[in-house]
């Protein structure tokens, strides 16, 4: 409760008697006698109906009287008072001075603290930055609270530079006593030295330890490995030497998580796992409520971090198992907090039910962050429906996150194309040889002997279905389109600003990685924000998926527009460029603009199918000067890349190219189909054989086999040779092979299949979702990812050709 109403003038003048009564109300509030406090405030408010401080004190008292359970009502009252203050400041701009603004700092701080406990960190940061600018007007104890809360909030929204400045200011004002005493040049320095000397030795030591913890988190987010290692060592040594000091901060637990996070950032996942697994915390369910509240569900963070480590090791099912344990521990922690709140405040069943929404329970609950992580684990494991349910559940909390909408769209595409079944089978170690041979069988037989007939199997070209309501959350291709439109709406304006800055830099000869380009930021809670190349890469991924979904829904004009917009971006990865050309070509062929489609199918445009942009001298995660110093880290990255390629070869037999040669082969197959539609059969057959030589007789699309049969029959080949070609299930490899001759009995059947000759981009056919890309860069060392303090680690996905592999995770 703000005490300024007792001794400072507000919007209306208070008499001496009223100030004395207001002081009594403040004393009653500190003693917890809220009924008496409300009685006094109501009498004062009758004489001063529009005083904002009285309204704030009354709202705060009523909130405390309900044991901090009516959070929404308290927030509405604070917003109402804030609007009233803004309106009065506009009308009385000349009258309101700095002292008057200081009277309402308690109101803004309470509002920021409320938003912080509700996990709304961006709004908290905006309010605290305004308070920090006027920090000279506050008391030292209040100033320390503002600075510490602001530093932690900066780290939660991934602004380590700003957090470092705030921490340096705290050290200068509250800890550097000798410097403050030797440089006393004014009364202000003397007051600061006196106020700092009032802090006890235990409090100063506790503050010093906590600041080292915050500095370690800053260095982790900035990838300053040397500085972070030094701070972690100092934190561990300080905690060992001051173990007898009573303090509220627990550096032992923090140092364990920081060491593990440190190794995680360097890519040493096995070592990070050993550091965490060496001393597992006790479960929350076995602790007392006080211990559970003190730990802030350390076990929840522990299992969450284990899940993210396994996620980066490619063990998605095991990671999902640990994430389920983290959710269980989170529920146990919330139950313990509710029980503690009920025992402290008392009451019946109604009070216990209202405690579910108390401020302490809301602060403890991390269910939305855990569900987000769990959804990504399940999506990579191939379980698209459970992943979709987890991600849909977090939409109310993170609806402004474009990554979330992209992940929902990927769940829908994975479900509709049945690619999730392949991923799940690959993760379980099942063989794909039998299923692959059955899926690639291009014909069926009916009858026997002379009555036998051969029927060529058709390949579905559309996976869109009819739904009663497109906006209904369901894993359908229509809902995927809606999710991608939401992501594009969130990214459109920031990308336009970034493109304008890049164009200006290009015209002025300035590098793109300057301060202006990094100033364009898109917050993606609970993950790290998007800026610079990361923003362009995510936008390219959304456009790529949108083009694919539009093709499946039959909206070829929209698909062409998305693909052309994609190819006009200033920076593109090789994978996005390849898919953009393939999607644009398919859309143009569907529009009967074959001449334009042939231009997009030139193999000279594709020299890479890499999923990442060029680093251009960016800092390495293992050094401060941009050099790669650790050979073990390099080998681990190479081994993980090899494992990723091996995993991709298993789950994607043909619909996404494994290398540039295969990518060229797929483009040539589509080019051959385009020439076939223009009745240029000889050229189409020559191109098809060129593609077959690049493929080496393996991993060819089934559409290419149907095209070979059609071209052979069109050239006068026999039905028996066509059946043999279907039975061998291989393409002709050299022009010296004899052309199919004679009977044209299967010509009509092959002509029916010719309607499906143009493969979906990436040669995908029915499983074409494998060519859709995901959001973020492919490297394992993206900046701004760790969050050791919050405990919520958000695994971010990179392009895996199909659905993508993990980027960096929020810890």
mmCIF file of C-alpha atoms in Angstrom, residues 203-421:
data_model
loop_
_atom_site.group_PDB
_atom_site.id
_atom_site.type_symbol
_atom_site.label_atom_id
_atom_site.label_comp_id
_atom_site.label_asym_id
_atom_site.label_seq_id
_atom_site.Cartn_x
_atom_site.Cartn_y
_atom_site.Cartn_z
ATOM 1 C CA UNK A 203 22.167 -8.808 2.700
ATOM 2 C CA UNK A 204 25.136 -7.394 0.814
ATOM 3 C CA UNK A 205 26.625 -10.869 0.330
ATOM 4 C CA UNK A 206 23.286 -12.234 -0.809
ATOM 5 C CA UNK A 207 22.930 -9.376 -3.277
ATOM 6 C CA UNK A 208 26.452 -9.951 -4.589
ATOM 7 C CA UNK A 209 25.742 -13.649 -5.176
ATOM 8 C CA UNK A 210 22.478 -12.911 -6.929
ATOM 9 C CA UNK A 211 24.122 -10.342 -9.182
ATOM 10 C CA UNK A 212 26.746 -12.918 -10.189
ATOM 11 C CA UNK A 213 23.935 -15.290 -11.023
ATOM 12 C CA UNK A 214 22.303 -12.644 -13.220
ATOM 13 C CA UNK A 215 25.625 -11.807 -14.877
ATOM 14 C CA UNK A 216 26.165 -15.494 -15.693
ATOM 15 C CA UNK A 217 22.793 -15.581 -17.421
ATOM 16 C CA UNK A 218 23.697 -12.430 -19.360
ATOM 17 C CA UNK A 219 26.940 -13.928 -20.607
ATOM 18 C CA UNK A 220 25.181 -17.147 -21.570
ATOM 19 C CA UNK A 221 22.682 -15.290 -23.732
ATOM 20 C CA UNK A 222 25.483 -13.230 -25.263
ATOM 21 C CA UNK A 223 27.572 -16.380 -25.927
ATOM 22 C CA UNK A 224 30.483 -14.897 -23.955
ATOM 23 C CA UNK A 225 31.887 -18.241 -22.908
ATOM 24 C CA UNK A 226 35.022 -17.052 -21.094
ATOM 25 C CA UNK A 227 33.220 -14.451 -19.012
ATOM 26 C CA UNK A 228 30.389 -16.863 -18.210
ATOM 27 C CA UNK A 229 32.808 -19.552 -17.072
ATOM 28 C CA UNK A 230 34.546 -17.071 -14.788
ATOM 29 C CA UNK A 231 31.300 -15.915 -13.190
ATOM 30 C CA UNK A 232 30.092 -19.484 -12.619
ATOM 31 C CA UNK A 233 33.342 -20.331 -10.853
ATOM 32 C CA UNK A 234 33.055 -17.246 -8.658
ATOM 33 C CA UNK A 235 29.449 -18.105 -7.852
ATOM 34 C CA UNK A 236 30.368 -21.675 -6.867
ATOM 35 C CA UNK A 237 33.350 -20.582 -4.745
ATOM 36 C CA UNK A 238 31.356 -17.844 -3.033
ATOM 37 C CA UNK A 239 28.563 -20.235 -2.156
ATOM 38 C CA UNK A 240 31.072 -22.659 -0.648
ATOM 39 C CA UNK A 241 32.817 -20.009 1.448
ATOM 40 C CA UNK A 242 29.622 -18.384 2.744
ATOM 41 C CA UNK A 243 27.596 -21.496 3.466
ATOM 42 C CA UNK A 244 26.921 -20.443 7.059
ATOM 43 C CA UNK A 245 25.316 -17.141 6.105
ATOM 44 C CA UNK A 246 21.540 -17.062 6.177
ATOM 45 C CA UNK A 247 20.231 -16.008 2.785
ATOM 46 C CA UNK A 248 17.174 -16.440 0.579
ATOM 47 C CA UNK A 249 19.162 -17.135 -2.564
ATOM 48 C CA UNK A 250 20.446 -20.678 -3.166
ATOM 49 C CA UNK A 251 23.598 -20.497 -5.318
ATOM 50 C CA UNK A 252 24.237 -24.248 -5.090
ATOM 51 C CA UNK A 253 21.134 -25.079 -7.093
ATOM 52 C CA UNK A 254 21.713 -22.162 -9.448
ATOM 53 C CA UNK A 255 25.332 -23.130 -10.131
ATOM 54 C CA UNK A 256 24.331 -26.689 -11.095
ATOM 55 C CA UNK A 257 21.813 -25.438 -13.638
ATOM 56 C CA UNK A 258 24.213 -22.789 -14.919
ATOM 57 C CA UNK A 259 27.033 -25.298 -15.422
ATOM 58 C CA UNK A 260 24.704 -27.600 -17.310
ATOM 59 C CA UNK A 261 23.397 -24.729 -19.399
ATOM 60 C CA UNK A 262 26.965 -23.628 -20.081
ATOM 61 C CA UNK A 263 27.850 -27.030 -21.541
ATOM 62 C CA UNK A 264 24.552 -27.105 -23.417
ATOM 63 C CA UNK A 265 25.383 -23.822 -25.170
ATOM 64 C CA UNK A 266 28.776 -25.225 -26.183
ATOM 65 C CA UNK A 267 27.110 -28.297 -27.697
ATOM 66 C CA UNK A 268 28.389 -30.770 -25.094
ATOM 67 C CA UNK A 269 25.013 -32.401 -24.511
ATOM 68 C CA UNK A 270 26.353 -35.533 -22.832
ATOM 69 C CA UNK A 271 28.296 -33.465 -20.322
ATOM 70 C CA UNK A 272 25.270 -31.245 -19.697
ATOM 71 C CA UNK A 273 23.231 -34.392 -19.050
ATOM 72 C CA UNK A 274 25.821 -35.716 -16.587
ATOM 73 C CA UNK A 275 25.881 -32.441 -14.669
ATOM 74 C CA UNK A 276 22.116 -32.517 -14.258
ATOM 75 C CA UNK A 277 21.822 -36.250 -13.661
ATOM 76 C CA UNK A 278 24.582 -36.303 -11.071
ATOM 77 C CA UNK A 279 22.409 -34.675 -8.394
ATOM 78 C CA UNK A 280 18.715 -35.037 -9.263
ATOM 79 C CA UNK A 281 16.408 -33.022 -6.989
ATOM 80 C CA UNK A 282 13.728 -34.601 -4.878
ATOM 81 C CA UNK A 283 10.209 -34.585 -6.249
ATOM 82 C CA UNK A 284 7.851 -31.834 -5.212
ATOM 83 C CA UNK A 285 5.218 -34.292 -4.083
ATOM 84 C CA UNK A 286 7.488 -35.551 -1.310
ATOM 85 C CA UNK A 287 8.328 -32.117 0.061
ATOM 86 C CA UNK A 288 6.475 -29.878 2.446
ATOM 87 C CA UNK A 289 4.541 -26.957 0.992
ATOM 88 C CA UNK A 290 7.106 -24.457 2.266
ATOM 89 C CA UNK A 291 9.959 -26.341 0.618
ATOM 90 C CA UNK A 292 8.010 -26.596 -2.615
ATOM 91 C CA UNK A 293 7.346 -22.869 -2.621
ATOM 92 C CA UNK A 294 11.007 -22.144 -1.826
ATOM 93 C CA UNK A 295 12.312 -24.385 -4.601
ATOM 94 C CA UNK A 296 9.868 -22.889 -7.078
ATOM 95 C CA UNK A 297 9.460 -26.342 -8.520
ATOM 96 C CA UNK A 298 13.143 -27.083 -9.105
ATOM 97 C CA UNK A 299 12.202 -30.613 -10.129
ATOM 98 C CA UNK A 300 9.976 -29.205 -12.880
ATOM 99 C CA UNK A 301 12.897 -27.264 -14.311
ATOM 100 C CA UNK A 302 15.143 -30.297 -13.871
ATOM 101 C CA UNK A 303 12.981 -32.638 -15.946
ATOM 102 C CA UNK A 304 12.310 -29.919 -18.499
ATOM 103 C CA UNK A 305 16.041 -29.386 -19.018
ATOM 104 C CA UNK A 306 16.637 -33.120 -19.347
ATOM 105 C CA UNK A 307 13.921 -33.247 -21.993
ATOM 106 C CA UNK A 308 15.518 -30.440 -23.983
ATOM 107 C CA UNK A 309 18.950 -32.054 -23.818
ATOM 108 C CA UNK A 310 17.530 -35.288 -25.230
ATOM 109 C CA UNK A 311 15.681 -33.236 -27.842
ATOM 110 C CA UNK A 312 18.973 -31.855 -29.128
ATOM 111 C CA UNK A 313 20.454 -35.350 -29.099
ATOM 112 C CA UNK A 314 17.673 -36.496 -31.440
ATOM 113 C CA UNK A 315 15.951 -38.667 -28.807
ATOM 114 C CA UNK A 316 12.502 -37.155 -29.169
ATOM 115 C CA UNK A 317 10.456 -39.922 -27.561
ATOM 116 C CA UNK A 318 12.705 -39.968 -24.517
ATOM 117 C CA UNK A 319 12.504 -36.179 -24.395
ATOM 118 C CA UNK A 320 8.713 -36.370 -24.513
ATOM 119 C CA UNK A 321 8.805 -38.808 -21.583
ATOM 120 C CA UNK A 322 10.833 -36.378 -19.484
ATOM 121 C CA UNK A 323 8.512 -33.572 -20.512
ATOM 122 C CA UNK A 324 5.558 -35.566 -19.204
ATOM 123 C CA UNK A 325 7.415 -35.891 -15.900
ATOM 124 C CA UNK A 326 7.971 -32.132 -15.901
ATOM 125 C CA UNK A 327 4.240 -31.572 -16.385
ATOM 126 C CA UNK A 328 3.492 -33.968 -13.525
ATOM 127 C CA UNK A 329 5.926 -32.151 -11.241
ATOM 128 C CA UNK A 330 4.432 -28.811 -12.250
ATOM 129 C CA UNK A 331 0.960 -30.014 -11.286
ATOM 130 C CA UNK A 332 2.332 -31.277 -7.968
ATOM 131 C CA UNK A 333 4.003 -27.919 -7.357
ATOM 132 C CA UNK A 334 0.761 -26.061 -8.081
ATOM 133 C CA UNK A 335 -1.119 -28.384 -5.739
ATOM 134 C CA UNK A 336 1.450 -27.738 -3.008
ATOM 135 C CA UNK A 337 1.140 -23.977 -3.533
ATOM 136 C CA UNK A 338 -2.661 -24.172 -3.295
ATOM 137 C CA UNK A 339 -2.408 -26.247 -0.119
ATOM 138 C CA UNK A 340 0.038 -23.798 1.409
ATOM 139 C CA UNK A 341 -2.195 -20.863 0.477
ATOM 140 C CA UNK A 342 -5.219 -22.629 1.979
ATOM 141 C CA UNK A 343 -3.412 -23.480 5.216
ATOM 142 C CA UNK A 344 -2.030 -19.967 5.596
ATOM 143 C CA UNK A 345 -5.270 -18.104 4.932
ATOM 144 C CA UNK A 346 -7.829 -20.674 6.036
ATOM 145 C CA UNK A 347 -11.346 -20.933 4.699
ATOM 146 C CA UNK A 348 -13.648 -23.556 3.298
ATOM 147 C CA UNK A 349 -13.985 -25.298 -0.027
ATOM 148 C CA UNK A 350 -14.791 -22.055 -1.825
ATOM 149 C CA UNK A 351 -11.581 -20.503 -0.529
ATOM 150 C CA UNK A 352 -9.600 -23.538 -1.665
ATOM 151 C CA UNK A 353 -11.109 -23.329 -5.156
ATOM 152 C CA UNK A 354 -10.366 -19.599 -5.403
ATOM 153 C CA UNK A 355 -6.783 -20.300 -4.359
ATOM 154 C CA UNK A 356 -6.286 -21.994 -7.713
ATOM 155 C CA UNK A 357 -6.193 -18.508 -9.258
ATOM 156 C CA UNK A 358 -4.183 -16.762 -6.553
ATOM 157 C CA UNK A 359 -1.148 -14.732 -7.522
ATOM 158 C CA UNK A 360 1.318 -17.134 -5.910
ATOM 159 C CA UNK A 361 -0.151 -20.088 -7.796
ATOM 160 C CA UNK A 362 -0.095 -18.210 -11.097
ATOM 161 C CA UNK A 363 3.552 -17.367 -10.559
ATOM 162 C CA UNK A 364 4.429 -20.999 -9.777
ATOM 163 C CA UNK A 365 2.506 -22.506 -12.684
ATOM 164 C CA UNK A 366 4.616 -23.036 -15.834
ATOM 165 C CA UNK A 367 2.167 -25.304 -17.623
ATOM 166 C CA UNK A 368 1.959 -23.271 -20.826
ATOM 167 C CA UNK A 369 5.722 -23.234 -21.335
ATOM 168 C CA UNK A 370 5.943 -26.966 -20.670
ATOM 169 C CA UNK A 371 3.071 -27.738 -23.051
ATOM 170 C CA UNK A 372 4.825 -25.714 -25.748
ATOM 171 C CA UNK A 373 7.994 -27.760 -25.289
ATOM 172 C CA UNK A 374 6.040 -31.000 -25.150
ATOM 173 C CA UNK A 375 4.278 -30.158 -28.410
ATOM 174 C CA UNK A 376 7.592 -29.686 -30.179
ATOM 175 C CA UNK A 377 8.923 -32.961 -28.795
ATOM 176 C CA UNK A 378 5.871 -34.858 -30.040
ATOM 177 C CA UNK A 379 5.956 -33.126 -33.419
ATOM 178 C CA UNK A 380 9.520 -34.268 -34.020
ATOM 179 C CA UNK A 381 8.646 -37.756 -32.803
ATOM 180 C CA UNK A 382 5.998 -38.003 -35.535
ATOM 181 C CA UNK A 383 2.991 -37.847 -33.196
ATOM 182 C CA UNK A 384 1.223 -35.010 -34.934
ATOM 183 C CA UNK A 385 -2.196 -35.263 -33.239
ATOM 184 C CA UNK A 386 -0.914 -35.134 -29.613
ATOM 185 C CA UNK A 387 1.510 -32.396 -30.647
ATOM 186 C CA UNK A 388 -1.350 -30.414 -32.167
ATOM 187 C CA UNK A 389 -3.388 -30.732 -28.968
ATOM 188 C CA UNK A 390 -0.490 -29.477 -26.845
ATOM 189 C CA UNK A 391 0.223 -26.503 -29.100
ATOM 190 C CA UNK A 392 -3.441 -25.520 -29.430
ATOM 191 C CA UNK A 393 -3.700 -25.423 -25.650
ATOM 192 C CA UNK A 394 -1.001 -22.709 -25.424
ATOM 193 C CA UNK A 395 -2.502 -20.409 -28.081
ATOM 194 C CA UNK A 396 -4.322 -18.235 -25.471
ATOM 195 C CA UNK A 397 -0.987 -17.546 -23.750
ATOM 196 C CA UNK A 398 1.301 -17.119 -26.794
ATOM 197 C CA UNK A 399 -1.070 -16.045 -29.552
ATOM 198 C CA UNK A 400 1.368 -13.360 -30.771
ATOM 199 C CA UNK A 401 4.155 -15.894 -31.381
ATOM 200 C CA UNK A 402 4.532 -16.542 -35.154
ATOM 201 C CA UNK A 403 6.609 -19.654 -34.449
ATOM 202 C CA UNK A 404 3.647 -21.217 -32.644
ATOM 203 C CA UNK A 405 1.353 -20.735 -35.660
ATOM 204 C CA UNK A 406 3.990 -22.278 -37.926
ATOM 205 C CA UNK A 407 4.304 -25.297 -35.627
ATOM 206 C CA UNK A 408 0.527 -25.773 -35.655
ATOM 207 C CA UNK A 409 0.552 -25.678 -39.454
ATOM 208 C CA UNK A 410 3.351 -28.255 -39.515
ATOM 209 C CA UNK A 411 1.309 -30.539 -37.264
ATOM 210 C CA UNK A 412 -1.585 -30.294 -39.717
ATOM 211 C CA UNK A 413 0.620 -30.971 -42.749
ATOM 212 C CA UNK A 414 2.308 -33.884 -41.014
ATOM 213 C CA UNK A 415 -1.039 -35.419 -40.085
ATOM 214 C CA UNK A 416 -2.635 -34.968 -43.514
ATOM 215 C CA UNK A 417 0.343 -36.390 -45.415
ATOM 216 C CA UNK A 418 0.930 -39.325 -43.023
ATOM 217 C CA UNK A 419 4.571 -38.335 -42.656
ATOM 218 C CA UNK A 420 4.216 -38.574 -38.913
ATOM 219 C CA UNK A 421 3.748 -42.339 -39.183
#
